Short mmCIF file of C-alpha atoms in Angstrom, two decimals:
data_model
loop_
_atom_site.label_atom_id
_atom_site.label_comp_id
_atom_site.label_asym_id
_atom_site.label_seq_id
_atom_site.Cartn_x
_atom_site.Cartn_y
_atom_site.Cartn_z
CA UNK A 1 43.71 36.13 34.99
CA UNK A 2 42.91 35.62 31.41
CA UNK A 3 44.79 32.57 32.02
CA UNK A 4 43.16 31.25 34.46
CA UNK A 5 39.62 31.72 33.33
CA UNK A 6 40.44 30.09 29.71
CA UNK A 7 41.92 27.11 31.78
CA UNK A 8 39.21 27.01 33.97
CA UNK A 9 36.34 26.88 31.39
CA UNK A 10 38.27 24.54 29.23
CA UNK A 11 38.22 22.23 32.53
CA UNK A 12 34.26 23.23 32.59
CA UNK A 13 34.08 22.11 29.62
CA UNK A 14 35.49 18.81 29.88
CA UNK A 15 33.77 18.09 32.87
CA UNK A 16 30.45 18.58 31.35
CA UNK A 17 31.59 16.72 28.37
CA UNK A 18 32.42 14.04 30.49
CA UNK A 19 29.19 13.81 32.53
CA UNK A 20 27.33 13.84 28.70
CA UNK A 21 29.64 10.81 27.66
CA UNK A 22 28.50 9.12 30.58
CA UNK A 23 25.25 9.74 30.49
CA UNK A 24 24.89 8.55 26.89
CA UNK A 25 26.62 5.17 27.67
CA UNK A 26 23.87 4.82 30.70
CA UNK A 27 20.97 5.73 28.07
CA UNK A 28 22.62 3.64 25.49
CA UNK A 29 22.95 0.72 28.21
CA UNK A 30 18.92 0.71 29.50
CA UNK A 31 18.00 1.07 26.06
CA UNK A 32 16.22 -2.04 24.35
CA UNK A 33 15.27 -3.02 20.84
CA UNK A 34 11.55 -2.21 19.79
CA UNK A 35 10.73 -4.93 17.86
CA UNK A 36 7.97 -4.47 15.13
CA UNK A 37 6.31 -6.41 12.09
CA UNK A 38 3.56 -6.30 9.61
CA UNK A 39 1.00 -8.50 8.80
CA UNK A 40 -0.95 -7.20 5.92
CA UNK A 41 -4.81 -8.04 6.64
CA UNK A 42 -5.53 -10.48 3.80
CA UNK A 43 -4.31 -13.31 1.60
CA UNK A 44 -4.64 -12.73 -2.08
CA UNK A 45 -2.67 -14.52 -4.78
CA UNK A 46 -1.94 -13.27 -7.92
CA UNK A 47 -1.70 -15.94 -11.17
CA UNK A 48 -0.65 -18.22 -8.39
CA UNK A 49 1.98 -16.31 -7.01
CA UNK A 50 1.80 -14.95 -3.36
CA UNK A 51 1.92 -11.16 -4.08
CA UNK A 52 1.58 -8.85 -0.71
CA UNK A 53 -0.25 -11.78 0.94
CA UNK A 54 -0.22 -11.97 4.43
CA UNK A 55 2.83 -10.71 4.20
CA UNK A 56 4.50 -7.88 2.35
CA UNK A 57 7.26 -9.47 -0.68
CA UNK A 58 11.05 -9.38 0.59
CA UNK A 59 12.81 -6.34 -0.36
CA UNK A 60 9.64 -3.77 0.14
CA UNK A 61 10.41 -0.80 1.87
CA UNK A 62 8.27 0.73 4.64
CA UNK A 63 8.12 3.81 6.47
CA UNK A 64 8.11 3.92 10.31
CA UNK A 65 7.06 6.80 12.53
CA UNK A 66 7.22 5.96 16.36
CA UNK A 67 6.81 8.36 19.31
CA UNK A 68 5.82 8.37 22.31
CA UNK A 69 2.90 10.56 24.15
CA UNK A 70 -0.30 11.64 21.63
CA UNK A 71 -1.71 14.91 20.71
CA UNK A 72 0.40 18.16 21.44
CA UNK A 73 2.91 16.12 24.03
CA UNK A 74 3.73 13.85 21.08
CA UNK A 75 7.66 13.44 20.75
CA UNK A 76 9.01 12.02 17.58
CA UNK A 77 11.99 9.53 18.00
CA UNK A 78 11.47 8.22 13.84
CA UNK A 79 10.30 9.86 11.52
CA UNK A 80 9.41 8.04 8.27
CA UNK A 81 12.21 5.66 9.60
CA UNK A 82 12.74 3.39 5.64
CA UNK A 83 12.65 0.00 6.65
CA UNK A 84 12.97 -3.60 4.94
CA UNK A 85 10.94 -6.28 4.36
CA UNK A 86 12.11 -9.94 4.49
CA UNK A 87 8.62 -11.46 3.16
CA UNK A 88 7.81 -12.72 6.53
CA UNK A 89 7.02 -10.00 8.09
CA UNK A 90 9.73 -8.84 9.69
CA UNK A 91 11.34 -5.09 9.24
CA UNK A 92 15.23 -4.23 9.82
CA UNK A 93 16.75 -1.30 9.30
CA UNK A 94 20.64 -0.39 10.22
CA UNK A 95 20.54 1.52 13.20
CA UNK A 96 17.30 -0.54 14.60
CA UNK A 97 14.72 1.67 16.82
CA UNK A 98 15.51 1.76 20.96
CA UNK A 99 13.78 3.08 23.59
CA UNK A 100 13.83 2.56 27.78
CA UNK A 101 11.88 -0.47 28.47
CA UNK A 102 9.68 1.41 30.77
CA UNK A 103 8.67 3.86 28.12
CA UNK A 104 5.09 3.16 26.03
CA UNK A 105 5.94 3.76 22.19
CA UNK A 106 3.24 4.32 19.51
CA UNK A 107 4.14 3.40 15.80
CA UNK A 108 2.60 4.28 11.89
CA UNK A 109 3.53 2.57 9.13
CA UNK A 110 3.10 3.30 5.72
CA UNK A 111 3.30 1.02 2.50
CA UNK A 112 4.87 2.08 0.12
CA UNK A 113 7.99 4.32 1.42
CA UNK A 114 8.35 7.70 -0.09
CA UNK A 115 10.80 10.26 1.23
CA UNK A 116 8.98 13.03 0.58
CA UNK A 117 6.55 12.43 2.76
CA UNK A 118 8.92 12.42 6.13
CA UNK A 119 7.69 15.93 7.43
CA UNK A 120 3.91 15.18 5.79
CA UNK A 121 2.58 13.25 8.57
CA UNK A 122 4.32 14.82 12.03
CA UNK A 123 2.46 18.28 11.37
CA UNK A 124 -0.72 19.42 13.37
CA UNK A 125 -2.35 20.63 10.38
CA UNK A 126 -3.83 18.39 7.65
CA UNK A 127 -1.76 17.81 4.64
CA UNK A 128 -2.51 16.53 0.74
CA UNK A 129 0.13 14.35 -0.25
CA UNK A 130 -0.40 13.17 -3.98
CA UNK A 131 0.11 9.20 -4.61
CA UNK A 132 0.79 8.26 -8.29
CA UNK A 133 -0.03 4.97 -9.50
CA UNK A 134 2.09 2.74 -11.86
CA UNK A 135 0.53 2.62 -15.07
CA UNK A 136 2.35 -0.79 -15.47
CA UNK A 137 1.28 -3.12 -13.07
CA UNK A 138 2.00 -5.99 -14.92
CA UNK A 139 5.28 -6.61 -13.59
CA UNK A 140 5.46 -7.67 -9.73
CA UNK A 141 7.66 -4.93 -8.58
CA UNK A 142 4.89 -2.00 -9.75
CA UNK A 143 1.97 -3.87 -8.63
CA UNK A 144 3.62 -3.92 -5.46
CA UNK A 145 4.53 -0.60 -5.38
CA UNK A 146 1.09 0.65 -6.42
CA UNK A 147 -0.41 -0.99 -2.79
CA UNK A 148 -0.98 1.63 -0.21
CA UNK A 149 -0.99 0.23 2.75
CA UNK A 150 -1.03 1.65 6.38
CA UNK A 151 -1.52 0.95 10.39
CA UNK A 152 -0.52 1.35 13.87
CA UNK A 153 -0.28 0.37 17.47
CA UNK A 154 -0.32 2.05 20.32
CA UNK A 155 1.27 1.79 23.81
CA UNK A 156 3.79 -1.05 22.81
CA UNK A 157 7.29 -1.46 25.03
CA UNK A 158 10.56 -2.61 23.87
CA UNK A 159 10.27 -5.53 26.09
CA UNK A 160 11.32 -8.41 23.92
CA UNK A 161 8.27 -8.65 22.44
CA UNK A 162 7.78 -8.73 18.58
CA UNK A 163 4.95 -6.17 18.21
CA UNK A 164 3.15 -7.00 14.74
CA UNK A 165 1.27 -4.13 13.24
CA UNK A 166 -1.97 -4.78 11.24
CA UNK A 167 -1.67 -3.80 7.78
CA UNK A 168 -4.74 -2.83 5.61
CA UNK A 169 -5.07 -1.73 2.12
CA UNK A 170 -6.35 1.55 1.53
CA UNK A 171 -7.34 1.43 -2.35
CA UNK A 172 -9.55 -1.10 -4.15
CA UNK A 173 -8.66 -4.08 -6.85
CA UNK A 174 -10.00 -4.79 -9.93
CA UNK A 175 -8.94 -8.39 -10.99
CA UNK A 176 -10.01 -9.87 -14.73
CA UNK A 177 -10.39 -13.65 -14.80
CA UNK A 178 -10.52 -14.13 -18.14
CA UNK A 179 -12.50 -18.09 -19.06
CA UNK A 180 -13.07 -20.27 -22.17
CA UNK A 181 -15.82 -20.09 -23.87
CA UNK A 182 -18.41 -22.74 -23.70
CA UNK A 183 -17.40 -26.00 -24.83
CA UNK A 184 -19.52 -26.38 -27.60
CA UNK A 185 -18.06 -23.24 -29.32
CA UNK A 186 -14.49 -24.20 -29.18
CA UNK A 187 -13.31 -21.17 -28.31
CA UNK A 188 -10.91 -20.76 -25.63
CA UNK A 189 -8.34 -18.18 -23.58
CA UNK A 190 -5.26 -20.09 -25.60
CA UNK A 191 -6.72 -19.10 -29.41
CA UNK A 192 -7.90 -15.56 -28.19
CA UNK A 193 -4.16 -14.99 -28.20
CA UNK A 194 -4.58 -11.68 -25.65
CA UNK A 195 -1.37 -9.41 -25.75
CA UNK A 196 -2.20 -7.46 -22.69
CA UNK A 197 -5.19 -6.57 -20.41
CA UNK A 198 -5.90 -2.93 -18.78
CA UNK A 199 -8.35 -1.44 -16.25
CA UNK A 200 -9.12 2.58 -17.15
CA UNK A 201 -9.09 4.50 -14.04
CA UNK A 202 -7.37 7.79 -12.21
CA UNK A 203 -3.46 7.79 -12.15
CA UNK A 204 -3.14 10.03 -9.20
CA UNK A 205 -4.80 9.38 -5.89
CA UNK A 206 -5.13 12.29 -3.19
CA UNK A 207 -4.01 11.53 0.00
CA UNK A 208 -5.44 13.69 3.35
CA UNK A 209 -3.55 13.35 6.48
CA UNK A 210 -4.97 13.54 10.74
CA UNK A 211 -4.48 16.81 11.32
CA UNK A 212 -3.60 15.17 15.28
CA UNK A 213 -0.61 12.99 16.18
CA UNK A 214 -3.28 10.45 17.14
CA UNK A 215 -1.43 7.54 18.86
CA UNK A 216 -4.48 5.15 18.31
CA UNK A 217 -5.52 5.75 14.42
CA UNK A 218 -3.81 5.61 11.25
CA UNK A 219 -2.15 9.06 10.08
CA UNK A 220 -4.25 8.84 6.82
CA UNK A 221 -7.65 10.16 7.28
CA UNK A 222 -8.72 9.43 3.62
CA UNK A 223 -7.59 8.62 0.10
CA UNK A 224 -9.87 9.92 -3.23
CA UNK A 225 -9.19 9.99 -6.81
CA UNK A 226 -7.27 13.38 -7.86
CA UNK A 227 -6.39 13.58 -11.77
CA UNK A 228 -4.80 11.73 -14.72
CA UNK A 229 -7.63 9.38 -16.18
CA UNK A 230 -5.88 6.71 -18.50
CA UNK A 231 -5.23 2.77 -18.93
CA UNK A 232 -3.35 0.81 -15.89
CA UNK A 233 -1.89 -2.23 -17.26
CA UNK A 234 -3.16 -5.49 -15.26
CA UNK A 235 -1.62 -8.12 -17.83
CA UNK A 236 1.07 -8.06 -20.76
CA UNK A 237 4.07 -9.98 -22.23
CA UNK A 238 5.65 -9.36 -18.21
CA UNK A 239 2.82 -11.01 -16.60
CA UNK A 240 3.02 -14.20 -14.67
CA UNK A 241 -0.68 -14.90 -15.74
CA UNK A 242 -2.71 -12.84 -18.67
CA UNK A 243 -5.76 -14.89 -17.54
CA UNK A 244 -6.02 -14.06 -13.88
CA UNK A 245 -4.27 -10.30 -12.79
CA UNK A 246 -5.05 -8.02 -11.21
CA UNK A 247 -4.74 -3.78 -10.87
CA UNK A 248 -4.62 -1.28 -8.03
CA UNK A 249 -6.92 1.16 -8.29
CA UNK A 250 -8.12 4.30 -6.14
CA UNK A 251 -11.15 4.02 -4.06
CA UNK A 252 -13.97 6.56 -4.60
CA UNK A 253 -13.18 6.02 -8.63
CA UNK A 254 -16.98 6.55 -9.91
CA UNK A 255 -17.79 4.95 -13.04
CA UNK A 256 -21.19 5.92 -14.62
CA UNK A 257 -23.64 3.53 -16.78
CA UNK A 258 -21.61 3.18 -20.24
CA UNK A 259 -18.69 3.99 -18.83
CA UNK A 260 -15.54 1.55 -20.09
CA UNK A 261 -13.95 -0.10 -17.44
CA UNK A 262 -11.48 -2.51 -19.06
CA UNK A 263 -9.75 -2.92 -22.18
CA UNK A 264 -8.37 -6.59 -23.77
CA UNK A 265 -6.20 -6.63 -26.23
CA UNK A 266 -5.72 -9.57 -28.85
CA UNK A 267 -2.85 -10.07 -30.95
CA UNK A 268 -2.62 -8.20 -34.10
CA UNK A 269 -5.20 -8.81 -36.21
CA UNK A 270 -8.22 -9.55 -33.85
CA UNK A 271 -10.66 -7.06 -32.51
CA UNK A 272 -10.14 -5.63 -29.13
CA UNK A 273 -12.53 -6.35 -26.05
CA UNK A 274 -13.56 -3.20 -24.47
CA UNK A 275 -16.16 -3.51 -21.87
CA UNK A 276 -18.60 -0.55 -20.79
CA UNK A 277 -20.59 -0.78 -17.37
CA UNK A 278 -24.17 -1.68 -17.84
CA UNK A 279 -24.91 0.76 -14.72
CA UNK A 280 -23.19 3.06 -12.02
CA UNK A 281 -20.04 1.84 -9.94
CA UNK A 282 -18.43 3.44 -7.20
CA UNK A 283 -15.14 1.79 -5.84
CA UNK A 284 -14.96 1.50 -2.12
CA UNK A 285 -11.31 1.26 -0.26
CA UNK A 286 -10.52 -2.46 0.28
CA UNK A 287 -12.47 -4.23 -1.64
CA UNK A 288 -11.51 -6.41 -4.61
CA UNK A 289 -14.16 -6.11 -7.88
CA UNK A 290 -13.75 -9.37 -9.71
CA UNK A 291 -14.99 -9.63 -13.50
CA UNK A 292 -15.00 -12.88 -15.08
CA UNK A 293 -14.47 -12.86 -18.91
CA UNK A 294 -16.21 -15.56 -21.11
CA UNK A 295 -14.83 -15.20 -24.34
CA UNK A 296 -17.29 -17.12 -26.75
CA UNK A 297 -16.87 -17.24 -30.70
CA UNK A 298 -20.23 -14.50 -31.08
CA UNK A 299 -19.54 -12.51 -27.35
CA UNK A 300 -18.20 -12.03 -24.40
CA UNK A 301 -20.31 -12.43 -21.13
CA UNK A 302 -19.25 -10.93 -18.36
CA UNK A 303 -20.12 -11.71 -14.27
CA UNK A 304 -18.67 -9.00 -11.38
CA UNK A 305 -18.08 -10.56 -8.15
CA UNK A 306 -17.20 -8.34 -4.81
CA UNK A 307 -14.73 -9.93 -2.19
CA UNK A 308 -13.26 -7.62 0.77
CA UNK A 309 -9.91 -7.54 0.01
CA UNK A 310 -8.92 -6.68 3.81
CA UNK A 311 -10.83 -9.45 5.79
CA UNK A 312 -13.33 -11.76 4.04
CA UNK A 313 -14.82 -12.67 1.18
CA UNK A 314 -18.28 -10.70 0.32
CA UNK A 315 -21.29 -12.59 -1.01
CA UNK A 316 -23.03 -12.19 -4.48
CA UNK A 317 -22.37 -11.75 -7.61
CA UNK A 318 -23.89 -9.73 -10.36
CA UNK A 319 -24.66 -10.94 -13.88
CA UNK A 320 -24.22 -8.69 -16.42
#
């Protein structure tokens, strides 16, 4: 008897195993490809070079979340899925994302990828995640890294569409243009001889996540300066440009009347430009704060113009 009832559940067994196998090869048949992209919500160029433009630089990586349903019926296929850029938009990854055509699919991405934060964002409580900023952002590969970027869609099919998800920064620029002098004075960017540039703001920026799997919002609810006040390098022996660069910077950063802002640094044996706000400052999220240096032989003059670094340009500019 003992016989029969090991022989018996080993054919159970197979038969069930068999049914699976054939299942699976059905799923694996109707499944389709879920094709995605980014488009990151602005141009910006950087010394002339097209740094996360449009489009993030090849060889970023990107983390993917995509699941279908919202709210507590939300079911998680990726989680935090790292993904590839090829500078045109496009993601790939090895095994590729698939679901049934018929299925509706909601997707986050988040710029840069961390793997830390895979079991951050799928949680129906709020979490603090804590982003820290490349002090060296004068080479491409940390400016880069130093852009936070997120979006989503919602309700997409893997239908043979290519499903582009809008991009947008979540911290704030600060770029230095740094001019000759008047003409009269002689004096220009090439005989200032700068050795580097740096904007002084917070290192690490606090990150708050939905505390709901909300298929039609970002998972980030907000992003605030957390600790670490110190000098982020814009421009230095690395930089494409030490006349025109720019630094990533957390939003919310409050700078009061006096307070120094950037720091130039000539060669050895000139005296270094360190400029102090005239009045308050608060950075908001995506928007670029552009100061434009006039070195002259007696001063330096200084002009802040604001331009939204996710859509358009803003008007005005304020003379200091």
């Amino acid at each position: 008897m003992n016989k029969i009832i090991v022989i018996s559940a080993v054919c159970f067994s197979a038969l069930v195993s068999a049914c699976s196998s054939d299942d699976y090869a059905a799923d694996k048949a109707e499944a389709k490809e879920l094709q995605i992209a980014t488009a990151v919500e602005a141009q910006e160029s950087r010394a002339g070079i097209s740094i996360q433009s449009t489009q993030f630089v090849s060889g970023q990586k990107v983390g993917v979340w995509t699941f279908t349903g919202s709210g507590s019926s939300a079911v998680f296929k990726n989680k935090n899925l790292s993904m590839t850029t090829d500078g045109k938009g496009g993601l790939s990854c090895a095994s590729g994302i698939y679901y049934d055509p018929a299925e509706t699919v909601n997707v986050w991405a988040i710029h840069p990828y961390d793997a830390t934060w895979t079991d951050k964002l799928n949680k129906t409580t709020s979490q603090t995640i804590i982003f820290t900023l490349p002090t060296d952002q004068s080479t491409q590969a940390n400016y880069a890294n130093a852009d936070l970027c997120v979006g989503h869609l919602a309700g997409i099919k893997a239908d043979g569409t290519k499903h582009v998800i809008p991009m947008k920064h979540l911290m704030s620029k600060i770029t230095l243009k740094i001019v000759d002098g008047d003409a009269n004075d002689g004096f220009t960017v090439d005989n200032a001889h700068i050795d580097y540039a740096a904007i002084w703001s917070c290192i690490k920026v606090q990150i708050t996540t939905r505390n709901t799997f909300a298929a039609d919002a970002d998972p980030i609810a907000s992003v605030a300066p957390y600790e670490g006040i110190g000098q982020i390098r814009c421009a230095g022996s690395a930089s494409a440009s030490k006349v025109n660069s720019s630094a990533i910077v957390p939003p919310g950063q409050k700078y009061a009347a006096g307070d120094k802002i950037f720091f130039i640094m000539p060669n050895p044996g000139r005296e270094p430009i360190e400029y102090k706000l005239p009045s308050a400052l608060t950075l908001e999220p995506g928007v670029e704060y552009i100061f434009t240096v006039r070195i002259k032989l007696q001063k330096v003059e200084v002009t802040m113009d604001l331009a939204d670094w996710n859509i358009e340009r803003r008007s005005g500019v304020i003379q200091y």
